[in-house]
Short mmCIF file of C-alpha atoms in Angstrom, two decimals:
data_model
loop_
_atom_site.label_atom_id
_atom_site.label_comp_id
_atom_site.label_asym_id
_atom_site.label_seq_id
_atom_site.Cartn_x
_atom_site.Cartn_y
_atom_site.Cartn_z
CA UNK A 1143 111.96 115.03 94.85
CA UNK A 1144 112.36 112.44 92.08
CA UNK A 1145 111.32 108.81 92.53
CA UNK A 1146 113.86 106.83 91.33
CA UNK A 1147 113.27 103.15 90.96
CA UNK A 1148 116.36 100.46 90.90
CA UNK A 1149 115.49 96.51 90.48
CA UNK A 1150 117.36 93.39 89.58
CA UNK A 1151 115.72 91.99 86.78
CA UNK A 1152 115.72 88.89 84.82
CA UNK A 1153 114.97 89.11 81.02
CA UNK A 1154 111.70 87.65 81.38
CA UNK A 1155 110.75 90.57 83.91
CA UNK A 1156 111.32 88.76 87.41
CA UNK A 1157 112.45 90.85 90.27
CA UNK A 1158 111.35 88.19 92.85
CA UNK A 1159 114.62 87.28 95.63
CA UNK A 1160 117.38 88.65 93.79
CA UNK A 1161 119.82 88.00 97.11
CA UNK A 1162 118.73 84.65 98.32
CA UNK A 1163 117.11 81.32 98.29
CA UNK A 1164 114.81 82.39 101.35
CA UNK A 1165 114.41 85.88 100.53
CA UNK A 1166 111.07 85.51 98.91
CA UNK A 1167 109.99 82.07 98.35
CA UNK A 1168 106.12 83.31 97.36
CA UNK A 1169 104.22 80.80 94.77
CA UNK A 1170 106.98 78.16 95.15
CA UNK A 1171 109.51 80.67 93.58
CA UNK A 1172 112.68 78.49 93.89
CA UNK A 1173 115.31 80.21 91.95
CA UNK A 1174 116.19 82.56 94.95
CA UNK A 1175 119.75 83.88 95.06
CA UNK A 1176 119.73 84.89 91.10
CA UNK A 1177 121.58 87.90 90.68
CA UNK A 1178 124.60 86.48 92.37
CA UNK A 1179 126.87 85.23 89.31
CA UNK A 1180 126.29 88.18 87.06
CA UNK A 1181 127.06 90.52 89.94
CA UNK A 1182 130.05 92.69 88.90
CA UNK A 1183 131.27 95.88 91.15
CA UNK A 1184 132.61 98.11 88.16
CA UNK A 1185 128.95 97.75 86.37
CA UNK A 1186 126.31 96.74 88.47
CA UNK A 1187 127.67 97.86 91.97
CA UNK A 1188 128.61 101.14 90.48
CA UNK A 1189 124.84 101.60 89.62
CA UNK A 1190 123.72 101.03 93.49
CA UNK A 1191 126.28 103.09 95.00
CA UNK A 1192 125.64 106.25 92.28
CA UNK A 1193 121.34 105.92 93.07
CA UNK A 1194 122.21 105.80 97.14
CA UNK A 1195 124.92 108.15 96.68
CA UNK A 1196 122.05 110.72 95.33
CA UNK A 1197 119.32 109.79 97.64
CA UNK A 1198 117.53 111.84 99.90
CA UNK A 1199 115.57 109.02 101.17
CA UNK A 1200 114.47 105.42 100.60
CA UNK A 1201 110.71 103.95 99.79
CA UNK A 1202 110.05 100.85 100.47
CA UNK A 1203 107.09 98.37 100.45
CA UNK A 1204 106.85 96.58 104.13
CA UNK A 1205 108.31 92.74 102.80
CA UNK A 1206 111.57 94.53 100.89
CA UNK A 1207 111.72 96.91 104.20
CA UNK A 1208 111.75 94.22 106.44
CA UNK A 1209 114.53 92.38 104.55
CA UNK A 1210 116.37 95.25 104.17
CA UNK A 1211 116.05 96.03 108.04
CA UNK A 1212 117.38 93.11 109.46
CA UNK A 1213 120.31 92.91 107.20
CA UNK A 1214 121.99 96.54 106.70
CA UNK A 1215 121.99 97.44 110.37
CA UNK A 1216 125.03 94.51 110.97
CA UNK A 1217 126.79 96.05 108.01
CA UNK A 1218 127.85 99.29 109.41
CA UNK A 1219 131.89 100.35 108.94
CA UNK A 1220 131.33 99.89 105.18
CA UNK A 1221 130.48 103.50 103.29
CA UNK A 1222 127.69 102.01 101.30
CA UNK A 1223 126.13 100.59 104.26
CA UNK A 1224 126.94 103.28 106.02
CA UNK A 1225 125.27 105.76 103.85
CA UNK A 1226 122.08 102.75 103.62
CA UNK A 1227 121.36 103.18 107.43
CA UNK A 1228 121.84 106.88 108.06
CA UNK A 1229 119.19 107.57 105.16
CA UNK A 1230 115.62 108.31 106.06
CA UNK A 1231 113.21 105.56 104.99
CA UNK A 1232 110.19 105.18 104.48
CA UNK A 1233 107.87 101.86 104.56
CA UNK A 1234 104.90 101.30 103.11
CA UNK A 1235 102.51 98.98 105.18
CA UNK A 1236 99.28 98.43 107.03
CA UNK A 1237 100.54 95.77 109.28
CA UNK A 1238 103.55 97.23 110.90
CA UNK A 1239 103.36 99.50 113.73
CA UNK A 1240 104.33 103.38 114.11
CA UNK A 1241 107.38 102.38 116.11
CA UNK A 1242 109.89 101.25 113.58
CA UNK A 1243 114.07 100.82 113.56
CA UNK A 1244 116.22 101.82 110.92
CA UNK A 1245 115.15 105.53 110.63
CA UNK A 1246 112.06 104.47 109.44
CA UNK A 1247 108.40 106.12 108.81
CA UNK A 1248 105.84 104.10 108.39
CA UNK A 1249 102.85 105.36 105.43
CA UNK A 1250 99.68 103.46 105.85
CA UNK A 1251 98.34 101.29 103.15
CA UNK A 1252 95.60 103.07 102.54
CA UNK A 1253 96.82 106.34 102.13
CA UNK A 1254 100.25 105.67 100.66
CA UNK A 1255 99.72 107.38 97.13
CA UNK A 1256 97.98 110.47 98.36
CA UNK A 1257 101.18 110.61 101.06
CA UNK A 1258 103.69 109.74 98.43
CA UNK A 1259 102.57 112.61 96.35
CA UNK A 1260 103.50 114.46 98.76
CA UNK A 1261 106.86 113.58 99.44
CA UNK A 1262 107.19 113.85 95.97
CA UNK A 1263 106.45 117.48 95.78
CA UNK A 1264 108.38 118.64 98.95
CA UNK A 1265 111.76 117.86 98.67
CA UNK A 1266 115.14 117.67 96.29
CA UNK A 1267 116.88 115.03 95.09
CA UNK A 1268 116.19 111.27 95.15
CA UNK A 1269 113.48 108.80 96.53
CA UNK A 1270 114.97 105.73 96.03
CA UNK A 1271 112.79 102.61 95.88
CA UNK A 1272 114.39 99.40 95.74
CA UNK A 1273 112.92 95.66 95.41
CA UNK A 1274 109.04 95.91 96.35
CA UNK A 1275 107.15 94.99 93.19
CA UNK A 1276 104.08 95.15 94.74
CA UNK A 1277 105.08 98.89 95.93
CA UNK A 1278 106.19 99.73 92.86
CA UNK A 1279 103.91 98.43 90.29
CA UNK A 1280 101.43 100.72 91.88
CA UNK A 1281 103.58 103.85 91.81
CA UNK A 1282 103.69 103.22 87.94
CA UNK A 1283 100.57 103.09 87.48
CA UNK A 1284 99.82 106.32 89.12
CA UNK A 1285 102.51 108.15 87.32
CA UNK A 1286 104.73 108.56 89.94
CA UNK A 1287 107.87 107.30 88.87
CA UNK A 1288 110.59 109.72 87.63
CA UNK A 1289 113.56 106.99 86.51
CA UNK A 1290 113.41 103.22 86.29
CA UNK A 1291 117.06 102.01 86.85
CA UNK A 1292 116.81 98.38 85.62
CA UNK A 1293 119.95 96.04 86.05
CA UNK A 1294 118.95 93.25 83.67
CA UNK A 1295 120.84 89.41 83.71
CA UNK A 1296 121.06 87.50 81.18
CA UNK A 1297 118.87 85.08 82.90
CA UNK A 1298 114.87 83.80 82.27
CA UNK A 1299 113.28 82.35 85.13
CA UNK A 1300 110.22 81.33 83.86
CA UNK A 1301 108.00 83.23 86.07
CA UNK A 1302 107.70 85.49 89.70
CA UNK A 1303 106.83 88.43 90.72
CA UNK A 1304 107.21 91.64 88.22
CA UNK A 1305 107.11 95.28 88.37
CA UNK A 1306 105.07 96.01 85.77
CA UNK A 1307 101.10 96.89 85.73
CA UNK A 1308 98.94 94.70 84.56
CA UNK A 1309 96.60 97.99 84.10
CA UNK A 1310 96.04 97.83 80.19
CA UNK A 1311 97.83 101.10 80.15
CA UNK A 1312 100.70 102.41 78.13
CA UNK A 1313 103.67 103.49 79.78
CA UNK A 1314 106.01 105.27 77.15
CA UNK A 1315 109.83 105.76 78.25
CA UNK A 1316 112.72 106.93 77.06
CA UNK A 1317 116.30 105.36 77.23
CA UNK A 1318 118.61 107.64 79.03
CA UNK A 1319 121.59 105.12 79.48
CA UNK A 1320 122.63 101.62 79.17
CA UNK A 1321 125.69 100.13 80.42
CA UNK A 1322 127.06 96.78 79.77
CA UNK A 1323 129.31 94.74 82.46
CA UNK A 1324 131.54 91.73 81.88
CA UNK A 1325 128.71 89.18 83.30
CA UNK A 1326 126.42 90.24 80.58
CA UNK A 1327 124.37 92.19 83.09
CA UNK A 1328 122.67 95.53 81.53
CA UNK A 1329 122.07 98.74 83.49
CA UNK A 1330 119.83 100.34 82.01
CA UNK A 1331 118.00 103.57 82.47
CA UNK A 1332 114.52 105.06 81.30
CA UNK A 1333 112.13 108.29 82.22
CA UNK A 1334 108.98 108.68 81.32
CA UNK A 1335 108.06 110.76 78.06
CA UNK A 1336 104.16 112.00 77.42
CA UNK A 1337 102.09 109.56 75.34
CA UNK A 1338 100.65 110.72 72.53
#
C-alpha cells in the first residue's frame, strides 16, 4: 500500500486550518479559512476526488480525524462524501478510546510507526493522509511517504504549523506533475528518489 500524502499549502509552507477560522486556532493562528478563494473544482477539487477515488484507506492524526469526523458524516448523498465515509480510517492517537465512529481504528501513539509499517506492507493501493502535520511530519522522517500531493496558493501567511521535519535531514523528491488552476493554486506532485 502506498502512503499518499495531500495538504493545502501556503507558499511559505503553512498547512494550519485550511477550511476555517476555528478549525485550528493553535499559537494564535488567525488566518483560518485560507484556502477558500483559490479553491477551484476543475484544478484543485479534481486533485481530492482522484487521491479518494484511489484510496484504500485514510490515515489520520487524532486533531485532523476529529475534524474530519464530525463534519463528513452530515454530508452523505454526495459521491465524494459518500466515498469519504464508507472508507476505512485510521487515527492516530493516545487520547482517544478504542471505540471510535466513522469506520475508524484507532493506532496508539506509541506504536504508530512500527503499526504503520505494517499497513504499509499489507495491502494495495492508497493510504491517504490528509491535514495532520504533526502525523505527517513524522511519517517523513521515517521514510514512509510514497507521494506528497501538495495544492499550493498563492498565499504567505507568515507562519503555522508545517509538514516538514525539522530533522536536519535531506529529503530528495522528484516532480511527477504540476497542474495550474485559474486561482493561481498549484497541484503539485513529488515521490521520493534515493539520495546520493
Amino acid at each position: 500500500m502506498r502512503i499518499v500524502v495531500i495538504e493545502f499549502m501556503s507558499l511559505d509552507g503553512v498547512v494550519q486550518a485550511p477550511g476555517g477560522p476555528e478549525e485550528d486556532t493553535d499559537g494564535g493562528f488567525a488566518h483560518g479559512g485560507w484556502v477558500g478563494p483559490f479553491f477551484d473544482a476543475e484544478t484543485v477539487g479534481a486533485a481530492f476526488d482522484d487521491t479518494v477515488e484511489k484510496a484504500e484507506g485514510l490515515l489520520y492524526g487524532r486533531r485532523t480525524w476529529q475534524n474530519m469526523a464530525a463534519a463528513w458524516p452530515e454530508r452523505a448523498g454526495d459521491p465524494f462524501a459518500d466515498r469519504m465515509n464508507a472508507l476505512p480510517k485510521y487515527v492516530v492517537s493516545d487520547t482517544l478510546g478504542d471505540e471510535l465512529t466513522w469506520n475508524t481504528t484507532r493506532i496508539p501513539g506509541d506504536g504508530a510507526v512500527v503499526r504503520i509499517r505494517k499497513l504499509r506492507e499489507a495491502g494495495e493501493g492508497d493510504l491517504v493522509v490528509m491535514g495532520s502535520p504533526s502525523l505527517v511530519r513524522t511519517l517523513l522522517h521515517e521514510g514512509l511517504v510514497d507521494e506528497l500531493r501538495l495544492i499550493v496558493m498563492p498565499v504567505i501567511l507568515g507562519g503555522g504549523k508545517s509538514i516538514f521535519p525539522g530533522d536536519g535531514l535531506r529529503h530528495g523528491l522528484e516532480l511527477v506533475s504540476a497542474t495550474s488552476g485559474g486561482t493561481g493554486a498549484q497541484v503539485c506532485t513529488y515521490r521520493p528518489v534515493a539520495e546520493g
